[in-house]
JSON list of C-alpha atoms in Angstrom, two decimals:
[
{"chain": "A", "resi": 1, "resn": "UNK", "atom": "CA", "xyz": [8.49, -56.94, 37.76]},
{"chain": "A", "resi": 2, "resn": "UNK", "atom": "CA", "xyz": [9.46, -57.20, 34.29]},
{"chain": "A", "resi": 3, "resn": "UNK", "atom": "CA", "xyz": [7.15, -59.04, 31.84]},
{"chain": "A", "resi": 4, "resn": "UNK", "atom": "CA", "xyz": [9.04, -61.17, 29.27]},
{"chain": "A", "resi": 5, "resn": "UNK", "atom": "CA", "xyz": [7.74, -61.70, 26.20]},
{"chain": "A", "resi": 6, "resn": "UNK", "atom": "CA", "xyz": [7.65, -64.88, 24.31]},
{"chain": "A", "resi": 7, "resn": "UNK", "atom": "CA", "xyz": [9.81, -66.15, 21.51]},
{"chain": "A", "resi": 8, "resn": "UNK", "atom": "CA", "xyz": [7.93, -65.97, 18.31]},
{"chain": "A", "resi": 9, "resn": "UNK", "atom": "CA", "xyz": [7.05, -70.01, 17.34]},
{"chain": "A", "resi": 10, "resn": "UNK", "atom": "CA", "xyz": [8.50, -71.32, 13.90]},
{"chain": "A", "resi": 11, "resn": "UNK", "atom": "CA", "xyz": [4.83, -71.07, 12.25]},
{"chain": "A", "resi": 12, "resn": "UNK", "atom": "CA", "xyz": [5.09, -67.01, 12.78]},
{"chain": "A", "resi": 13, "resn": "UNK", "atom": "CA", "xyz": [8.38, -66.53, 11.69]},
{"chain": "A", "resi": 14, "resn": "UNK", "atom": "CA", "xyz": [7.76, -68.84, 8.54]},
{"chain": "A", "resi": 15, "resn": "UNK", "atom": "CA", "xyz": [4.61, -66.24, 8.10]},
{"chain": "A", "resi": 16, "resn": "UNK", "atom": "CA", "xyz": [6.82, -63.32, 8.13]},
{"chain": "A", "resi": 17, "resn": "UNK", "atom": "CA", "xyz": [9.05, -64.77, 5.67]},
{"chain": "A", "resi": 18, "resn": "UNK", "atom": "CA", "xyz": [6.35, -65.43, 3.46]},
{"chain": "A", "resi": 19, "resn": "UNK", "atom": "CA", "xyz": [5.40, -61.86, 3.46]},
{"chain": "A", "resi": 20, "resn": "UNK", "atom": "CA", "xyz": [8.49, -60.04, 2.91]},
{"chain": "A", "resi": 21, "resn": "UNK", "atom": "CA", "xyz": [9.84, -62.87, 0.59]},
{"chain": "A", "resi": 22, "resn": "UNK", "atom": "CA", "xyz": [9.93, -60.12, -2.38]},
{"chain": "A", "resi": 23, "resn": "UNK", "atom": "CA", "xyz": [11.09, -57.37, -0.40]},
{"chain": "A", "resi": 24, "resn": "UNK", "atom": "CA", "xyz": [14.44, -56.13, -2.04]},
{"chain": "A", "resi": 25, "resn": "UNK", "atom": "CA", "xyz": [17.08, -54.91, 0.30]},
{"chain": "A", "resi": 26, "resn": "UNK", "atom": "CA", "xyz": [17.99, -51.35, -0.03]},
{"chain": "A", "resi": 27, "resn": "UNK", "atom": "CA", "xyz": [21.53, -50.33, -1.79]},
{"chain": "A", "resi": 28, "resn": "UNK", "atom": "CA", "xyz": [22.60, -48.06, 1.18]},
{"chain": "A", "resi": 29, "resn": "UNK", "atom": "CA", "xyz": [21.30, -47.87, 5.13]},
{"chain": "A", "resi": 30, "resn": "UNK", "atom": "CA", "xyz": [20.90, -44.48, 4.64]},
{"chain": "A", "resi": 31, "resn": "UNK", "atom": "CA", "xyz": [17.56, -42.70, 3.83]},
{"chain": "A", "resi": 32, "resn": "UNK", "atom": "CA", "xyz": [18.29, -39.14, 0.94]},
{"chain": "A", "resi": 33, "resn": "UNK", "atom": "CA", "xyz": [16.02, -36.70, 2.62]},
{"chain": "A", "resi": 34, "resn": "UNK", "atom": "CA", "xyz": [15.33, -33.51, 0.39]},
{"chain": "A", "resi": 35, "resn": "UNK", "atom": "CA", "xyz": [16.60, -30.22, 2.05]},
{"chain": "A", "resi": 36, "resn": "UNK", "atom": "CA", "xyz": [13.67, -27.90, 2.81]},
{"chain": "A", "resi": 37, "resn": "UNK", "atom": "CA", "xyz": [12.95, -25.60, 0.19]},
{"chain": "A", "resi": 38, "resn": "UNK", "atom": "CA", "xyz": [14.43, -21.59, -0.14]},
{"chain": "A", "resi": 39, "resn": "UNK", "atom": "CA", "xyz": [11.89, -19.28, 1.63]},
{"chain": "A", "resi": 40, "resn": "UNK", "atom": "CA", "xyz": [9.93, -17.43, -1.43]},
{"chain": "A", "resi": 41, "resn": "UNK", "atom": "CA", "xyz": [10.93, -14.79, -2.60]},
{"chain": "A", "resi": 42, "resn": "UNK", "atom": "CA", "xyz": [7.84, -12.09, -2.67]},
{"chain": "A", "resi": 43, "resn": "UNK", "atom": "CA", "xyz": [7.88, -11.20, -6.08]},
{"chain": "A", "resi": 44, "resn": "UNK", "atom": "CA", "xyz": [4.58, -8.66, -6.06]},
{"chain": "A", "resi": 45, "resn": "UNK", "atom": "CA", "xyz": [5.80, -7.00, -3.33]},
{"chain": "A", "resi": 46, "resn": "UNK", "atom": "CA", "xyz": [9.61, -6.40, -5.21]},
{"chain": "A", "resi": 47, "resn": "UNK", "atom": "CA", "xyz": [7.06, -5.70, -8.17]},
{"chain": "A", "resi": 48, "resn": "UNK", "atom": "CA", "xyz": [4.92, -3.23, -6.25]},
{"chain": "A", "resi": 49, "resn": "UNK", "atom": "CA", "xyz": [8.01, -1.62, -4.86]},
{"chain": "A", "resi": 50, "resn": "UNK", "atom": "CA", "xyz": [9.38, -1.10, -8.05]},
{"chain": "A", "resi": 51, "resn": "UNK", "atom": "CA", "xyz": [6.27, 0.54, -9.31]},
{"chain": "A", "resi": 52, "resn": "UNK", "atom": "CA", "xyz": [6.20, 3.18, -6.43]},
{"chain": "A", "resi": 53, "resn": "UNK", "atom": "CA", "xyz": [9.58, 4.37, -6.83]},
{"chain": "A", "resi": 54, "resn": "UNK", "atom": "CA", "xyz": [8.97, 4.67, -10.95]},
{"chain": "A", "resi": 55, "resn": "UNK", "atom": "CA", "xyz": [5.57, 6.39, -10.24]},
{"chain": "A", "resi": 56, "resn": "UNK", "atom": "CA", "xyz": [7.06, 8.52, -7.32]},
{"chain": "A", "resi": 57, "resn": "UNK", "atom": "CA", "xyz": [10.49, 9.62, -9.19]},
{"chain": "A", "resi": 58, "resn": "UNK", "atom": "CA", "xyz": [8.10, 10.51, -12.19]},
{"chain": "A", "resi": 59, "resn": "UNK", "atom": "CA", "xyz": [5.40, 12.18, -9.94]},
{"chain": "A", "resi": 60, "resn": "UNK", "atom": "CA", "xyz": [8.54, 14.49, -8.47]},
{"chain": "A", "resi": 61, "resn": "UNK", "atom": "CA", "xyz": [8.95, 16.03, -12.34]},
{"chain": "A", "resi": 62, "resn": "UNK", "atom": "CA", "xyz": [5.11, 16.16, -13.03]},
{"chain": "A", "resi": 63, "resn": "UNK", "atom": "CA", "xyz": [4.60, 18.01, -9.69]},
{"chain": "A", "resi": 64, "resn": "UNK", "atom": "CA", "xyz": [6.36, 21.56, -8.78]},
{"chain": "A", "resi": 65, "resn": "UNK", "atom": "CA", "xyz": [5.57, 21.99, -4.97]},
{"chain": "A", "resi": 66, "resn": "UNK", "atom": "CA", "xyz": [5.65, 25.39, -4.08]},
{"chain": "A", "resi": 67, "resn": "UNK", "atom": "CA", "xyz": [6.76, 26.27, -0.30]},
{"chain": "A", "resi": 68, "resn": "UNK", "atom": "CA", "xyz": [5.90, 29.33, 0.56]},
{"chain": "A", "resi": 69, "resn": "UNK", "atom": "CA", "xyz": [5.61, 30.35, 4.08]},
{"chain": "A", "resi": 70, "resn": "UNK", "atom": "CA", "xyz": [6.76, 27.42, 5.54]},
{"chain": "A", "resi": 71, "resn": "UNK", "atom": "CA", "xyz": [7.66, 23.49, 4.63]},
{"chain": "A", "resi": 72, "resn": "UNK", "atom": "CA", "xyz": [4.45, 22.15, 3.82]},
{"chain": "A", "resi": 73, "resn": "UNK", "atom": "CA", "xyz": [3.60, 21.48, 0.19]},
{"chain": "A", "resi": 74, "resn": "UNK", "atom": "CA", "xyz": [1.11, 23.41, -1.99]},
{"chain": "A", "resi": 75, "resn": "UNK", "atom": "CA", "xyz": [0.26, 23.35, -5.57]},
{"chain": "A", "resi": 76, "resn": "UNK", "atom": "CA", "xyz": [-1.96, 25.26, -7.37]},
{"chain": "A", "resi": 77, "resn": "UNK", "atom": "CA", "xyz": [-2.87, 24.62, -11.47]},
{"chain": "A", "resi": 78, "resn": "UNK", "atom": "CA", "xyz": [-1.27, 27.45, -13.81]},
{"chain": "A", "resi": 79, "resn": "UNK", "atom": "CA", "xyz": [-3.95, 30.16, -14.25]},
{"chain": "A", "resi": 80, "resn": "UNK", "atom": "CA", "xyz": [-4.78, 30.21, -10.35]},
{"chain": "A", "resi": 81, "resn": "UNK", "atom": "CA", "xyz": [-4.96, 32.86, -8.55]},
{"chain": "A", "resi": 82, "resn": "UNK", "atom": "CA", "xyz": [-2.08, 32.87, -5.76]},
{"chain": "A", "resi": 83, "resn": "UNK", "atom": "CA", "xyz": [-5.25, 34.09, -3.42]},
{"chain": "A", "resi": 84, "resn": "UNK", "atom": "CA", "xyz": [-7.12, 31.28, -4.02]},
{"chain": "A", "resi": 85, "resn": "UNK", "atom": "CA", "xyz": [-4.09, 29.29, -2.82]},
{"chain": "A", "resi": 86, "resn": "UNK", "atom": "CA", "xyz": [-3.44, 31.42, 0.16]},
{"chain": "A", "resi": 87, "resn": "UNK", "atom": "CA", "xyz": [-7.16, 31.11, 1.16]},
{"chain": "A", "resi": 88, "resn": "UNK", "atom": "CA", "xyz": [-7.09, 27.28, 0.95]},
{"chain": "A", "resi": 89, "resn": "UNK", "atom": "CA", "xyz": [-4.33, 26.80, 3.07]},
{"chain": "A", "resi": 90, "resn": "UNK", "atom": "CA", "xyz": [-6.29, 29.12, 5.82]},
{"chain": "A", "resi": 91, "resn": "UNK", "atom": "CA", "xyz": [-8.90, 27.12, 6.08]},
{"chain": "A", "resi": 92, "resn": "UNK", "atom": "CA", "xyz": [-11.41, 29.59, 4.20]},
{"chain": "A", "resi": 93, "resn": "UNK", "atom": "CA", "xyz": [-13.29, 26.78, 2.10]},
{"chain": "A", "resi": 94, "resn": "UNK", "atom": "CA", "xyz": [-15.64, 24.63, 4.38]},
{"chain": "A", "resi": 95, "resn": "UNK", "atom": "CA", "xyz": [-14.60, 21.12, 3.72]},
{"chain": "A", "resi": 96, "resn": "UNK", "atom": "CA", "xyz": [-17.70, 19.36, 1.81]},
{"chain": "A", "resi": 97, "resn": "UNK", "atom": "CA", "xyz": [-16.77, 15.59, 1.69]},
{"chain": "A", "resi": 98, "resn": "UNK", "atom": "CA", "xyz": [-13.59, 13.24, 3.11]},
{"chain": "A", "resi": 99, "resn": "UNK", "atom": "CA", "xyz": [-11.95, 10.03, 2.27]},
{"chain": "A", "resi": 100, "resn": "UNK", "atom": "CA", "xyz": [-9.70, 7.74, 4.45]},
{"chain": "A", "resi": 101, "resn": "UNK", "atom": "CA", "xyz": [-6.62, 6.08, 2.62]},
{"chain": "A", "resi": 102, "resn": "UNK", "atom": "CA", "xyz": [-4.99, 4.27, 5.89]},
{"chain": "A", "resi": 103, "resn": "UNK", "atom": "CA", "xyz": [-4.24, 0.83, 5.34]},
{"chain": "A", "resi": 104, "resn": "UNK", "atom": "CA", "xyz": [-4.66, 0.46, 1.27]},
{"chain": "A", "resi": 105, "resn": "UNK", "atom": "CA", "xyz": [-1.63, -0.26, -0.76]},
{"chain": "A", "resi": 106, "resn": "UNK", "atom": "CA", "xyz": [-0.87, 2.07, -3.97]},
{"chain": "A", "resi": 107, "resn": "UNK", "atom": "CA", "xyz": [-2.89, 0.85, -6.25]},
{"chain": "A", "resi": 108, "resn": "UNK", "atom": "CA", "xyz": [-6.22, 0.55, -4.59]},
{"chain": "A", "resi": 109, "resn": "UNK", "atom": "CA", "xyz": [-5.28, 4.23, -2.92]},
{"chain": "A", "resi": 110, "resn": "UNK", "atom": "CA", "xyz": [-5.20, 5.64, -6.45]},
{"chain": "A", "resi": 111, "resn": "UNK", "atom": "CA", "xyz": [-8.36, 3.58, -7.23]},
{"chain": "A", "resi": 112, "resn": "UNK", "atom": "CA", "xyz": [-9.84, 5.28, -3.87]},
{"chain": "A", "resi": 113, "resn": "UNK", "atom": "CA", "xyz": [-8.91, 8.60, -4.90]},
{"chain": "A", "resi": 114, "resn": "UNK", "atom": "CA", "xyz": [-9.94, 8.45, -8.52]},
{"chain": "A", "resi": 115, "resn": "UNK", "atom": "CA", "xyz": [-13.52, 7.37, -7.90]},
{"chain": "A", "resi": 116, "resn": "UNK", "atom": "CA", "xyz": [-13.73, 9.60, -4.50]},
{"chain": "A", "resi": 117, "resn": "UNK", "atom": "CA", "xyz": [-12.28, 12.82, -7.17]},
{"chain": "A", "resi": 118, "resn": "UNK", "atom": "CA", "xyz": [-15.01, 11.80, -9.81]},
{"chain": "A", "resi": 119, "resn": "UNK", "atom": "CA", "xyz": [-18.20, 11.44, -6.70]},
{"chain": "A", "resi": 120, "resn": "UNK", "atom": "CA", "xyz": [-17.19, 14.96, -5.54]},
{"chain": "A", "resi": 121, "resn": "UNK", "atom": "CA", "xyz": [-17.31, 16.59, -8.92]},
{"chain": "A", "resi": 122, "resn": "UNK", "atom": "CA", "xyz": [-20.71, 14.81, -9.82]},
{"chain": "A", "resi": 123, "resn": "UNK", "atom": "CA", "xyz": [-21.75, 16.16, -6.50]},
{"chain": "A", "resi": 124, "resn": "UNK", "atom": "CA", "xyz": [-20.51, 19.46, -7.21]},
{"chain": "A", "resi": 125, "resn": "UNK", "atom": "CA", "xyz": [-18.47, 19.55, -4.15]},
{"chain": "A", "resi": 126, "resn": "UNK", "atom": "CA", "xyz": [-15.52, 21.86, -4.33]},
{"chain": "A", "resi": 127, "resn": "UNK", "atom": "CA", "xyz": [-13.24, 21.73, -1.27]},
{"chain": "A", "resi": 128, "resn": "UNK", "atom": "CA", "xyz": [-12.68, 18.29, 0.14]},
{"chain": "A", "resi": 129, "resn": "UNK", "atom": "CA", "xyz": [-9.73, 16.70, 2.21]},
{"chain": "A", "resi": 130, "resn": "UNK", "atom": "CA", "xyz": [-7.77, 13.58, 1.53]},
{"chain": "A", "resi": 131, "resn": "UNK", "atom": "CA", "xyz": [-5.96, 11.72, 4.58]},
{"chain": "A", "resi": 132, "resn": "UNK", "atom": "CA", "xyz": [-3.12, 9.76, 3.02]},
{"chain": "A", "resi": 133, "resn": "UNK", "atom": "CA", "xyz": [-1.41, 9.23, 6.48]},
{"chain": "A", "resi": 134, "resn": "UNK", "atom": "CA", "xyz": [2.17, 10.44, 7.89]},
{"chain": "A", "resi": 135, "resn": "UNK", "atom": "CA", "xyz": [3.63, 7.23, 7.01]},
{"chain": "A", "resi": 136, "resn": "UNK", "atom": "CA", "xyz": [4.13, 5.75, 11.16]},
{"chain": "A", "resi": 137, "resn": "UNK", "atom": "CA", "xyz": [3.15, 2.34, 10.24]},
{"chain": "A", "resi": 138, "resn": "UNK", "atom": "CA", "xyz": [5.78, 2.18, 6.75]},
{"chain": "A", "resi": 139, "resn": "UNK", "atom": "CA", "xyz": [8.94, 0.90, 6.18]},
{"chain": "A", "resi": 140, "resn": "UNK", "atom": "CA", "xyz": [11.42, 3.74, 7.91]},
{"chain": "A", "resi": 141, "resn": "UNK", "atom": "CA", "xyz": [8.26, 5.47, 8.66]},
{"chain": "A", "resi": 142, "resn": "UNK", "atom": "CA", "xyz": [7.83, 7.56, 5.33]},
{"chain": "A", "resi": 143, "resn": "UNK", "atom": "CA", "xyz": [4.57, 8.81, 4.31]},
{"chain": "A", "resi": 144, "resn": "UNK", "atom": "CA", "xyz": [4.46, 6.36, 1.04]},
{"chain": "A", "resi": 145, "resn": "UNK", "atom": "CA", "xyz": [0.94, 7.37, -0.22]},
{"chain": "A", "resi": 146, "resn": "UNK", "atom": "CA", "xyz": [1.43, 11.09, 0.34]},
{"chain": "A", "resi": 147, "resn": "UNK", "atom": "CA", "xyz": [3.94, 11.63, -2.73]},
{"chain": "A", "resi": 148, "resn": "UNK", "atom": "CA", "xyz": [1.65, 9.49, -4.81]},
{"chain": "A", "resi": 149, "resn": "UNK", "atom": "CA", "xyz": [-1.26, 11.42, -4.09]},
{"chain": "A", "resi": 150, "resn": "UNK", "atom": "CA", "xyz": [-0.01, 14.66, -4.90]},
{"chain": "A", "resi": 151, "resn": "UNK", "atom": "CA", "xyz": [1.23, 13.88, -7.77]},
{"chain": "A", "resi": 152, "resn": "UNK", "atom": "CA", "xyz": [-1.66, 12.09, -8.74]},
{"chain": "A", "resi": 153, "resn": "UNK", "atom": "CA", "xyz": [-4.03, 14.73, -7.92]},
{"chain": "A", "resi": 154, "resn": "UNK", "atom": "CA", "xyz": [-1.62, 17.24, -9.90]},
{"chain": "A", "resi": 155, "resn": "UNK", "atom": "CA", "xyz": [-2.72, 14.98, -12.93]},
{"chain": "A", "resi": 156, "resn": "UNK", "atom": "CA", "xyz": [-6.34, 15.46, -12.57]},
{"chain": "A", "resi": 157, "resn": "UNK", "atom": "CA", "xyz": [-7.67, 17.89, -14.77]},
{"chain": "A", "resi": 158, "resn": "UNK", "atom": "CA", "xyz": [-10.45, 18.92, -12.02]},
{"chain": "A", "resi": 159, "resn": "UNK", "atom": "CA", "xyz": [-7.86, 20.02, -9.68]},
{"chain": "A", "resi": 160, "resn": "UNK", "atom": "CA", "xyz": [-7.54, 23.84, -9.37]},
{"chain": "A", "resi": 161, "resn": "UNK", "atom": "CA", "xyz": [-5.02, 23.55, -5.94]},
{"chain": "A", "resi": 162, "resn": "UNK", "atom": "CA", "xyz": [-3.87, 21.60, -2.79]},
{"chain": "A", "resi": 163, "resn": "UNK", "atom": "CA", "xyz": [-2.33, 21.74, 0.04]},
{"chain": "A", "resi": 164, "resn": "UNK", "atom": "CA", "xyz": [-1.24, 20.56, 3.44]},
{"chain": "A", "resi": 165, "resn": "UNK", "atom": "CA", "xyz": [-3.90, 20.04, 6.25]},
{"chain": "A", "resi": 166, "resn": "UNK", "atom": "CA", "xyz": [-3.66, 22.60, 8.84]},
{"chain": "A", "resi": 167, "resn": "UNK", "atom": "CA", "xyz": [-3.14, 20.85, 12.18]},
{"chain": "A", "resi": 168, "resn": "UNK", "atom": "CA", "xyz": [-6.70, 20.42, 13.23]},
{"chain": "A", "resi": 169, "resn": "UNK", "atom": "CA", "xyz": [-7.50, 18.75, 9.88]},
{"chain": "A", "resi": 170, "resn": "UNK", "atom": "CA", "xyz": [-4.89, 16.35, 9.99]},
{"chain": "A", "resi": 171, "resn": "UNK", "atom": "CA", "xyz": [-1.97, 18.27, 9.28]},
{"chain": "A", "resi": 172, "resn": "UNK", "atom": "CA", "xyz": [0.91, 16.04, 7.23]},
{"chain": "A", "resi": 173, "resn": "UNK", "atom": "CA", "xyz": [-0.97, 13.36, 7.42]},
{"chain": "A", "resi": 174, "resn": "UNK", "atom": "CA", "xyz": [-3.70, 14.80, 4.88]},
{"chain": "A", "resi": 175, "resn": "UNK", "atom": "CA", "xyz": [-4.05, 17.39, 2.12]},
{"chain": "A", "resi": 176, "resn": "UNK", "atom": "CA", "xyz": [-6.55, 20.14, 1.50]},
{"chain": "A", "resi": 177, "resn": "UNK", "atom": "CA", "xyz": [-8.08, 19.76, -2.45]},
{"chain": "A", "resi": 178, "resn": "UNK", "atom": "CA", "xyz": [-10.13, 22.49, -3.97]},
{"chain": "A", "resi": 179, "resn": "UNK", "atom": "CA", "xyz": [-12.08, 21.00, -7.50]},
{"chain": "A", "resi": 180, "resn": "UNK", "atom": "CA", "xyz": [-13.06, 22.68, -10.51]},
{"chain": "A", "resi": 181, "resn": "UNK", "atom": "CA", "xyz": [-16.86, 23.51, -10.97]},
{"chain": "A", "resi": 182, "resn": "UNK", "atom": "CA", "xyz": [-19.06, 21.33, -12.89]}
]
């Protein structure tokens, strides 16, 4: 059963006329409606991007990688015994102290490494490892952070050598740092 509903009376109509009595009509039927705005554009992250590659292509001539014996990447200051090297990269040196860099972008990673560098030395701890990562969870899986760090650590004054992880301490995915005496 349909309901019907009941013609408005003359006293409501004259009501409604009295309301909208300064209502202007508009110039077109149709409403403008503002397209939605261009997805933004991430302008730290282009930034950020932009600093890597500067501070990686400029790491590559600060550090001279030495492969010797195989592909993995050791450095060791001018003055250095080759030994000392050698014996680093066997695992002679008990390692005294650690530090995680997984899931920090560049510039707290440097932060990370700069204060952990500066701890050891006050601690007078001489062979320590870094774990940068192997890069799995990066854009085309590169290991990002491990350039950086290498060529940061090649900066640092208290850095005698470095070198790959062997395999049980992490392998590519960390690096092996013997620091100057206090």
């Amino acid at each position: 059963m349909a309901r019907r509903v009941a013609a408005p009376d003359s006293e409501a109509r004259e009501l409604f006329r009295a309301a909208v009595a300064d209502a202007v009509p508009l110039a077109s039927d149709r409403a403008h409606h503002e397209p939605p705005p261009p997805p933004a554009i991430p302008r730290s992250r282009e930034q950020d991007e932009a600093a890597a590659l500067a501070e990686s292509i400029a790491a590559l001539q600060l550090l001279d990688l030495q492969l010797e014996g195989g592909d993995e990447a050791a450095w060791a200051r001018p003055g250095i015994a080759r030994s000392v090297l050698r014996d680093l990269r066997r695992g002679r040196w008990v390692i005294e102290a650690q530090v995680d860099l997984h899931g920090l972008n560049r510039d707290e990673a440097r932060h990370q490494v700069a204060l952990f560098v500066a701890d050891c030395i006050a601690r007078e701890r001489r062979c320590v490892r870094i774990v940068h990562g192997k890069g799995l969870g990066s854009p085309g899986r590169e290991p990002v952070l491990k350039r950086l760090v290498l060529g940061w650590l090649a900066q640092k004054r208290e850095v005698l050598a470095f070198c790959q992880a062997r395999t049980v301490e992490g392998g590519a995915g960390a690096v092996i740092v013997l620091l100057a005496a206090k």
